[in-house]
Amino acid sequence: RAKDLGRNSYQMYTPAMNARSFERLTMEASLRHAVTRGEFKLVYQVKVDMDTGRMSGVEALVRWNHPEMGLVSPAVFIPLAEDMGVISDIGEWVLREACKQCKHWHDLGLPPVRIAVNVSALQFRETKVPDVVARALRDTGLPPHFLELELTETVLMQRVDEVVVVLKELRAMGVRISIDDFGTGYSSLSYLKRMPIDALKVDRSFVNDIFDEEDKVTEEGAEIVSTIISLAHNLKLKAIAEGVETPAQAAFLQSKGCDEVQGFLISRPVSGEDLISLFDRDLLPEAQE
Ligand code: C2E
Ligand code: MG
Ligand code: MG
Ligand code: MG
């Protein structure tokens, strides 16, 4: 027992555990100040319209450039930011920065595209999202119909009536709503039907399961993806697939009528600067044979 070891009780902890909790403490201390110190940046991943092969929009993804630890993944620091109660500050910064960047592309005369911003369930619950959105749009001058919010199923499950009101308010402004990582949560179909939303994003784990290791279509994997696309269309929603890595996956999704795709096949997330070269060109050459 730790107590019996007396002064040496720290030996109970493996070096890996120590490193982990040390890392967490280090991160907590600096995450609180990361916004004001300008340590976050956004990268952008293209969404492609399957009918035209052109960019239809981009998703903004946050990156934390920690002075000592280097780039920290949002998968690591977003949950931490939620625990610490700083997610809404980060979320507001992301929203404003994304709107500013999108307006900048428009001002450069590039074909106007939509920008999608991820909103955490906690941020959705603890702030008045329509107010924050309205301020960001007003201050940056981005027209509302160029903004899309990506929410997870968790959002749909909490206090449904209130959520419906907030989503209606956002859509009345002209903002689009999509449900991210669709199929990985536990949202019920009866709730889904009531939600004023625009699109379902098929989670990348399902896209990954369409084909097996020998590149053969798997019966269940393919069926799940087709079913989600049909569900979206039956509810008059768009279907967007994320995590598309191979031409075969893109071709499959296209054959099932998926509206938009996103993934490493088309482009990794890139800087705002690097995105410029992806406007105005056919982004689906392999998939259209
Ligand atoms: P997400 O919103 O589902 O974003 C998609 C994630 O999949 C991104 O990871 C993206 O880089 C990655 N990805 C895109 N295409 C491919 C592909 O073809 N293959 C594979 N294996 N991965 C692909 P990232 O940027 O690390 O973000 C992870 C998650 O962190 C996001 O999942 C989102 O839930 C969250 N996140 C990112 N940025 C924000 C943000 O600004 N606010 C909030 N609240 N959450 C964010
Ligand atoms: Mg997303
Ligand atoms: Mg997603
Ligand atoms: Mg996902």
CSV table of C-alpha atoms and ligand atoms in Angstrom, one decimal:
chain,number,residue,atom,x,y,z
A,1,ARG,CA,0.0,0.0,0.0
A,2,ALA,CA,1.1,3.5,-0.7
A,3,LYS,CA,1.0,4.5,3.0
A,4,ASP,CA,3.4,1.7,4.0
A,5,LEU,CA,5.9,3.0,1.6
A,6,GLY,CA,6.0,6.3,3.5
A,7,ARG,CA,8.1,8.9,1.9
A,8,ASN,CA,8.6,6.8,-1.2
A,9,SER,CA,5.0,6.4,-1.9
A,10,TYR,CA,5.4,8.3,-5.2
A,11,GLN,CA,7.0,5.1,-6.5
A,12,MET,CA,3.5,3.7,-6.6
A,13,TYR,CA,3.0,5.7,-9.7
A,14,THR,CA,4.4,4.5,-13.0
A,15,PRO,CA,6.7,7.0,-14.8
A,16,ALA,CA,4.0,7.0,-17.6
A,17,MET,CA,1.4,8.1,-15.1
A,18,ASN,CA,3.6,10.8,-13.7
A,19,ALA,CA,4.3,12.1,-17.1
A,20,ARG,CA,0.6,12.1,-17.9
A,21,SER,CA,-0.5,14.0,-14.9
A,22,PHE,CA,2.4,16.4,-15.2
A,23,GLU,CA,1.5,17.0,-18.8
A,24,ARG,CA,-2.1,17.6,-17.8
A,25,LEU,CA,-1.0,20.1,-15.1
A,26,THR,CA,1.3,21.9,-17.5
A,27,MET,CA,-1.5,22.1,-20.0
A,28,GLU,CA,-4.1,23.3,-17.6
A,29,ALA,CA,-1.8,26.1,-16.4
A,30,SER,CA,-1.2,27.3,-19.9
A,31,LEU,CA,-4.6,26.6,-21.5
A,32,ARG,CA,-6.2,29.3,-19.4
A,33,HIS,CA,-4.0,31.9,-21.1
A,34,ALA,CA,-3.7,30.4,-24.5
A,35,VAL,CA,-6.4,32.6,-26.1
A,36,THR,CA,-4.9,35.9,-24.9
A,37,ARG,CA,-1.4,34.7,-25.7
A,38,GLY,CA,-2.5,34.0,-29.3
A,39,GLU,CA,-1.4,30.4,-29.2
A,40,PHE,CA,-4.4,29.0,-31.1
A,41,LYS,CA,-4.7,29.0,-34.9
A,42,LEU,CA,-7.1,27.5,-37.3
A,43,VAL,CA,-6.6,25.2,-40.2
A,44,TYR,CA,-9.2,24.5,-42.9
A,45,GLN,CA,-10.4,21.4,-44.5
A,46,VAL,CA,-12.2,21.5,-47.8
A,47,LYS,CA,-15.7,20.0,-48.4
A,48,VAL,CA,-16.4,19.0,-52.0
A,49,ASP,CA,-19.7,19.1,-53.8
A,50,MET,CA,-20.1,15.7,-55.3
A,51,ASP,CA,-22.1,17.0,-58.3
A,52,THR,CA,-19.6,19.7,-59.4
A,53,GLY,CA,-16.3,18.4,-57.9
A,54,ARG,CA,-15.8,22.0,-56.6
A,55,MET,CA,-15.2,23.3,-53.1
A,56,SER,CA,-18.6,23.9,-51.5
A,57,GLY,CA,-17.3,24.9,-48.1
A,58,VAL,CA,-14.5,24.4,-45.5
A,59,GLU,CA,-14.4,23.2,-41.9
A,60,ALA,CA,-12.4,25.2,-39.5
A,61,LEU,CA,-10.3,23.0,-37.1
A,62,VAL,CA,-8.5,24.5,-34.1
A,63,ARG,CA,-4.8,23.9,-33.3
A,64,TRP,CA,-3.0,24.8,-30.2
A,65,ASN,CA,0.6,25.7,-30.6
A,66,HIS,CA,2.0,25.3,-27.1
A,67,PRO,CA,5.3,27.1,-26.5
A,68,GLU,CA,7.0,24.0,-25.1
A,69,MET,CA,4.8,21.1,-26.1
A,70,GLY,CA,4.4,22.1,-29.7
A,71,LEU,CA,1.1,21.3,-31.5
A,72,VAL,CA,-1.5,19.8,-29.2
A,73,SER,CA,-4.5,18.0,-30.8
A,74,PRO,CA,-8.0,19.3,-30.2
A,75,ALA,CA,-9.0,15.8,-29.3
A,76,VAL,CA,-6.7,16.3,-26.2
A,77,PHE,CA,-7.3,19.9,-25.2
A,78,ILE,CA,-11.0,20.4,-26.0
A,79,PRO,CA,-12.1,17.9,-23.3
A,80,LEU,CA,-9.7,19.6,-20.9
A,81,ALA,CA,-11.0,23.1,-21.8
A,82,GLU,CA,-14.5,21.8,-21.1
A,83,ASP,CA,-13.5,20.5,-17.7
A,84,MET,CA,-11.8,23.8,-16.9
A,85,GLY,CA,-14.7,25.9,-18.0
A,86,VAL,CA,-12.8,27.8,-20.7
A,87,ILE,CA,-14.4,26.1,-23.7
A,88,SER,CA,-16.7,29.0,-24.4
A,89,ASP,CA,-13.9,31.5,-24.6
A,90,ILE,CA,-12.0,29.3,-27.0
A,91,GLY,CA,-15.2,28.6,-29.0
A,92,GLU,CA,-15.9,32.3,-29.3
A,93,TRP,CA,-12.4,33.0,-30.5
A,94,VAL,CA,-12.7,30.1,-33.1
A,95,LEU,CA,-16.0,31.5,-34.4
A,96,ARG,CA,-14.7,35.0,-34.8
A,97,GLU,CA,-11.5,33.9,-36.4
A,98,ALA,CA,-13.3,31.6,-38.8
A,99,CYS,CA,-15.8,34.3,-39.9
A,100,LYS,CA,-13.0,36.7,-40.4
A,101,GLN,CA,-11.0,34.3,-42.5
A,102,CYS,CA,-14.1,33.4,-44.6
A,103,LYS,CA,-14.9,37.1,-45.2
A,104,HIS,CA,-11.2,37.6,-46.2
A,105,TRP,CA,-11.5,34.8,-48.9
A,106,HIS,CA,-14.7,36.5,-50.2
A,107,ASP,CA,-12.9,39.9,-50.3
A,108,LEU,CA,-10.1,38.4,-52.4
A,109,GLY,CA,-12.7,37.7,-55.0
A,110,LEU,CA,-12.5,33.9,-54.7
A,111,PRO,CA,-15.7,31.9,-55.4
A,112,PRO,CA,-17.7,32.4,-52.1
A,113,VAL,CA,-17.7,29.3,-49.9
A,114,ARG,CA,-19.3,28.5,-46.6
A,115,ILE,CA,-17.3,28.1,-43.4
A,116,ALA,CA,-18.2,25.4,-40.8
A,117,VAL,CA,-17.3,25.8,-37.2
A,118,ASN,CA,-17.5,23.1,-34.5
A,119,VAL,CA,-19.4,24.0,-31.4
A,120,SER,CA,-18.9,21.9,-28.2
A,121,ALA,CA,-22.1,20.6,-26.5
A,122,LEU,CA,-21.0,22.4,-23.3
A,123,GLN,CA,-20.4,25.7,-25.1
A,124,PHE,CA,-23.9,25.3,-26.6
A,125,ARG,CA,-25.4,24.8,-23.2
A,126,GLU,CA,-23.6,27.5,-21.2
A,127,THR,CA,-23.7,30.4,-23.7
A,128,LYS,CA,-26.3,32.2,-25.8
A,129,VAL,CA,-24.9,30.9,-29.0
A,130,PRO,CA,-27.2,33.0,-31.3
A,131,ASP,CA,-25.9,36.2,-29.5
A,132,VAL,CA,-22.3,35.2,-29.9
A,133,VAL,CA,-22.9,34.3,-33.5
A,134,ALA,CA,-24.7,37.5,-34.3
A,135,ARG,CA,-21.8,39.5,-32.8
A,136,ALA,CA,-19.2,37.6,-34.7
A,137,LEU,CA,-21.1,38.0,-38.0
A,138,ARG,CA,-21.7,41.7,-37.4
A,139,ASP,CA,-18.1,42.5,-36.4
A,140,THR,CA,-16.6,40.6,-39.4
A,141,GLY,CA,-19.2,41.4,-42.0
A,142,LEU,CA,-19.7,37.8,-43.1
A,143,PRO,CA,-23.2,37.2,-44.4
A,144,PRO,CA,-25.0,34.7,-42.1
A,145,HIS,CA,-25.8,32.1,-44.9
A,146,PHE,CA,-22.0,31.5,-45.2
A,147,LEU,CA,-21.8,30.2,-41.7
A,148,GLU,CA,-22.5,26.6,-40.7
A,149,LEU,CA,-22.3,25.2,-37.1
A,150,GLU,CA,-21.4,21.6,-36.5
A,151,LEU,CA,-23.0,20.2,-33.4
A,152,THR,CA,-22.8,16.7,-32.0
A,153,GLU,CA,-25.7,14.5,-31.1
A,154,THR,CA,-25.0,15.2,-27.4
A,155,VAL,CA,-26.4,18.7,-28.1
A,156,LEU,CA,-29.7,17.3,-29.4
A,157,MET,CA,-30.2,15.1,-26.4
A,158,GLN,CA,-30.1,17.8,-23.8
A,159,ARG,CA,-33.3,19.8,-23.0
A,160,VAL,CA,-34.9,19.2,-26.4
A,161,ASP,CA,-37.4,22.0,-26.4
A,162,GLU,CA,-34.9,24.6,-25.5
A,163,VAL,CA,-32.5,23.3,-28.2
A,164,VAL,CA,-35.2,23.5,-30.8
A,165,VAL,CA,-35.8,27.1,-29.9
A,166,VAL,CA,-32.1,28.0,-30.2
A,167,LEU,CA,-31.6,26.2,-33.5
A,168,LYS,CA,-34.7,27.9,-34.9
A,169,GLU,CA,-33.3,31.2,-33.9
A,170,LEU,CA,-30.0,30.5,-35.6
A,171,ARG,CA,-31.6,29.3,-38.8
A,172,ALA,CA,-33.9,32.3,-38.9
A,173,MET,CA,-30.7,34.3,-39.0
A,174,GLY,CA,-29.6,32.3,-42.0
A,175,VAL,CA,-27.0,30.1,-40.3
A,176,ARG,CA,-26.9,26.4,-41.3
A,177,ILE,CA,-26.7,23.6,-38.8
A,178,SER,CA,-25.2,20.1,-39.3
A,179,ILE,CA,-24.9,17.2,-37.0
A,180,ASP,CA,-21.3,16.0,-36.7
A,181,ASP,CA,-20.1,12.4,-36.2
A,182,PHE,CA,-23.6,11.3,-36.9
A,183,GLY,CA,-24.3,7.7,-35.8
A,184,THR,CA,-21.8,7.6,-32.9
A,185,GLY,CA,-24.1,9.2,-30.3
A,186,TYR,CA,-27.4,8.1,-29.0
A,187,SER,CA,-29.8,10.6,-30.5
A,188,SER,CA,-33.2,9.1,-31.1
A,189,LEU,CA,-34.9,9.3,-34.4
A,190,SER,CA,-38.0,11.0,-32.9
A,191,TYR,CA,-35.8,13.9,-31.7
A,192,LEU,CA,-34.0,14.1,-35.0
A,193,LYS,CA,-37.2,14.5,-36.8
A,194,ARG,CA,-38.1,17.5,-34.7
A,195,MET,CA,-34.7,19.3,-35.1
A,196,PRO,CA,-34.4,22.3,-37.4
A,197,ILE,CA,-31.2,21.2,-39.0
A,198,ASP,CA,-29.7,21.1,-42.5
A,199,ALA,CA,-27.3,18.2,-42.8
A,200,LEU,CA,-26.0,15.0,-41.2
A,201,LYS,CA,-22.3,14.3,-41.3
A,202,VAL,CA,-21.6,10.5,-41.6
A,203,ASP,CA,-18.8,9.8,-39.0
A,204,ARG,CA,-15.5,8.8,-40.5
A,205,SER,CA,-15.5,5.4,-38.6
A,206,PHE,CA,-18.4,4.4,-40.8
A,207,VAL,CA,-16.7,5.6,-44.0
A,208,ASN,CA,-13.7,3.6,-42.9
A,209,ASP,CA,-15.8,0.4,-42.6
A,210,ILE,CA,-17.3,0.5,-46.2
A,211,PHE,CA,-14.3,-1.5,-47.4
A,212,ASP,CA,-12.3,-4.2,-45.7
A,213,GLU,CA,-8.5,-4.6,-45.7
A,214,GLU,CA,-8.6,-6.3,-49.1
A,215,ASP,CA,-10.6,-3.3,-50.5
A,216,LYS,CA,-13.7,-5.4,-50.8
A,217,VAL,CA,-17.1,-3.8,-49.9
A,218,THR,CA,-18.3,-5.1,-46.6
A,219,GLU,CA,-22.0,-5.8,-46.4
A,220,GLU,CA,-22.7,-4.2,-43.1
A,221,GLY,CA,-20.3,-1.3,-43.4
A,222,ALA,CA,-21.8,-0.3,-46.8
A,223,GLU,CA,-25.3,-0.8,-45.5
A,224,ILE,CA,-24.8,1.5,-42.6
A,225,VAL,CA,-23.5,4.3,-44.7
A,226,SER,CA,-26.2,3.9,-47.3
A,227,THR,CA,-28.8,3.9,-44.6
A,228,ILE,CA,-27.5,7.2,-43.0
A,229,ILE,CA,-27.5,8.8,-46.5
A,230,SER,CA,-31.1,7.7,-47.1
A,231,LEU,CA,-32.1,8.8,-43.6
A,232,ALA,CA,-30.7,12.3,-44.3
A,233,HIS,CA,-32.5,12.5,-47.6
A,234,ASN,CA,-35.8,11.2,-46.2
A,235,LEU,CA,-35.6,14.0,-43.6
A,236,LYS,CA,-34.8,16.5,-46.4
A,237,LEU,CA,-31.3,17.0,-45.1
A,238,LYS,CA,-28.0,16.9,-46.9
A,239,ALA,CA,-25.6,14.0,-46.3
A,240,ILE,CA,-21.9,14.8,-45.8
A,241,ALA,CA,-19.2,12.2,-45.4
A,242,GLU,CA,-16.1,12.8,-43.4
A,243,GLY,CA,-12.8,10.9,-43.4
A,244,VAL,CA,-12.8,10.0,-47.0
A,245,GLU,CA,-9.3,8.6,-47.8
A,246,THR,CA,-9.6,6.5,-51.0
A,247,PRO,CA,-11.1,7.0,-54.5
A,248,ALA,CA,-13.1,3.8,-53.9
A,249,GLN,CA,-14.8,5.4,-50.8
A,250,ALA,CA,-15.5,8.5,-52.8
A,251,ALA,CA,-17.0,6.6,-55.7
A,252,PHE,CA,-19.2,4.5,-53.3
A,253,LEU,CA,-20.5,7.6,-51.6
A,254,GLN,CA,-21.2,9.3,-54.9
A,255,SER,CA,-23.1,6.2,-56.1
A,256,LYS,CA,-25.3,6.5,-53.0
A,257,GLY,CA,-26.1,10.1,-53.6
A,258,CYS,CA,-23.9,11.6,-50.8
A,259,ASP,CA,-24.0,15.4,-51.3
A,260,GLU,CA,-20.6,16.4,-50.0
A,261,VAL,CA,-17.3,14.7,-49.0
A,262,GLN,CA,-14.4,15.7,-46.9
A,263,GLY,CA,-11.2,13.8,-46.2
A,264,PHE,CA,-7.5,13.3,-46.8
A,265,LEU,CA,-8.2,12.1,-50.3
A,266,ILE,CA,-9.1,15.6,-51.2
A,267,SER,CA,-7.0,17.6,-48.8
A,268,ARG,CA,-5.7,17.6,-45.3
A,269,PRO,CA,-6.6,20.6,-43.2
A,270,VAL,CA,-4.3,23.5,-44.4
A,271,SER,CA,-3.7,27.1,-43.5
A,272,GLY,CA,-5.9,29.9,-44.7
A,273,GLU,CA,-3.1,30.9,-47.1
A,274,ASP,CA,-2.7,27.4,-48.6
A,275,LEU,CA,-6.4,26.9,-49.1
A,276,ILE,CA,-6.4,29.5,-51.8
A,277,SER,CA,-4.9,27.1,-54.4
A,278,LEU,CA,-7.9,24.7,-53.9
A,279,PHE,CA,-10.5,27.2,-55.0
A,280,ASP,CA,-11.8,27.0,-58.6
A,281,ARG,CA,-10.5,23.5,-59.5
A,282,ASP,CA,-11.9,20.0,-59.9
A,283,LEU,CA,-11.2,18.3,-56.6
A,284,LEU,CA,-12.6,14.9,-57.5
A,285,PRO,CA,-10.7,13.7,-60.6
A,286,GLU,CA,-10.2,10.1,-59.6
A,287,ALA,CA,-13.7,9.5,-58.3
A,288,GLN,CA,-15.4,10.6,-61.4
A,289,GLU,CA,-14.2,7.9,-63.8
B,1,C2E,P1,-14.5,16.6,-36.3
B,1,C2E,O1,-15.2,17.8,-36.2
B,1,C2E,O2,-15.2,15.3,-36.6
B,1,C2E,O3,-13.3,16.8,-37.4
B,1,C2E,C1,-12.8,15.9,-38.2
B,1,C2E,C2,-11.4,15.4,-37.7
B,1,C2E,O4,-11.0,14.3,-38.6
B,1,C2E,C3,-10.3,16.4,-37.8
B,1,C2E,O5,-9.4,16.1,-36.7
B,1,C2E,C4,-9.7,16.1,-39.1
B,1,C2E,O6,-8.3,16.6,-39.2
B,1,C2E,C5,-9.8,14.6,-39.2
B,1,C2E,N1,-9.8,14.1,-40.6
B,1,C2E,C6,-10.2,14.8,-41.7
B,1,C2E,N2,-10.1,14.0,-42.8
B,1,C2E,C7,-9.6,12.8,-42.4
B,1,C2E,C8,-9.3,11.6,-43.0
B,1,C2E,O7,-9.5,11.5,-44.2
B,1,C2E,N3,-8.8,10.6,-42.3
B,1,C2E,C9,-8.6,10.7,-40.9
B,1,C2E,N4,-8.1,9.7,-40.3
B,1,C2E,N5,-8.9,11.9,-40.3
B,1,C2E,C10,-9.4,12.9,-41.0
B,1,C2E,P2,-8.9,17.2,-35.7
B,1,C2E,O8,-8.6,18.5,-36.4
B,1,C2E,O9,-7.8,16.6,-34.9
B,1,C2E,O10,-10.2,17.4,-34.8
B,1,C2E,C11,-10.6,16.4,-33.9
B,1,C2E,C12,-11.9,16.8,-33.3
B,1,C2E,O11,-11.7,17.9,-32.4
B,1,C2E,C13,-13.0,17.3,-34.3
B,1,C2E,O12,-13.7,16.3,-34.9
B,1,C2E,C14,-13.9,18.1,-33.4
B,1,C2E,O13,-14.8,17.3,-32.7
B,1,C2E,C15,-12.9,18.7,-32.4
B,1,C2E,N6,-12.6,20.1,-32.8
B,1,C2E,C16,-11.7,20.5,-33.7
B,1,C2E,N7,-11.7,21.9,-33.8
B,1,C2E,C17,-12.6,22.3,-32.9
B,1,C2E,C18,-13.1,23.6,-32.5
B,1,C2E,O14,-12.8,24.7,-33.0
B,1,C2E,N8,-14.1,23.6,-31.5
B,1,C2E,C19,-14.6,22.5,-31.0
B,1,C2E,N9,-15.5,22.5,-30.0
B,1,C2E,N10,-14.1,21.2,-31.3
B,1,C2E,C20,-13.2,21.2,-32.3
B,2,MG,MG,-16.6,18.8,-37.3
B,3,MG,MG,-16.9,15.3,-37.9
B,4,MG,MG,-15.6,12.9,-36.5
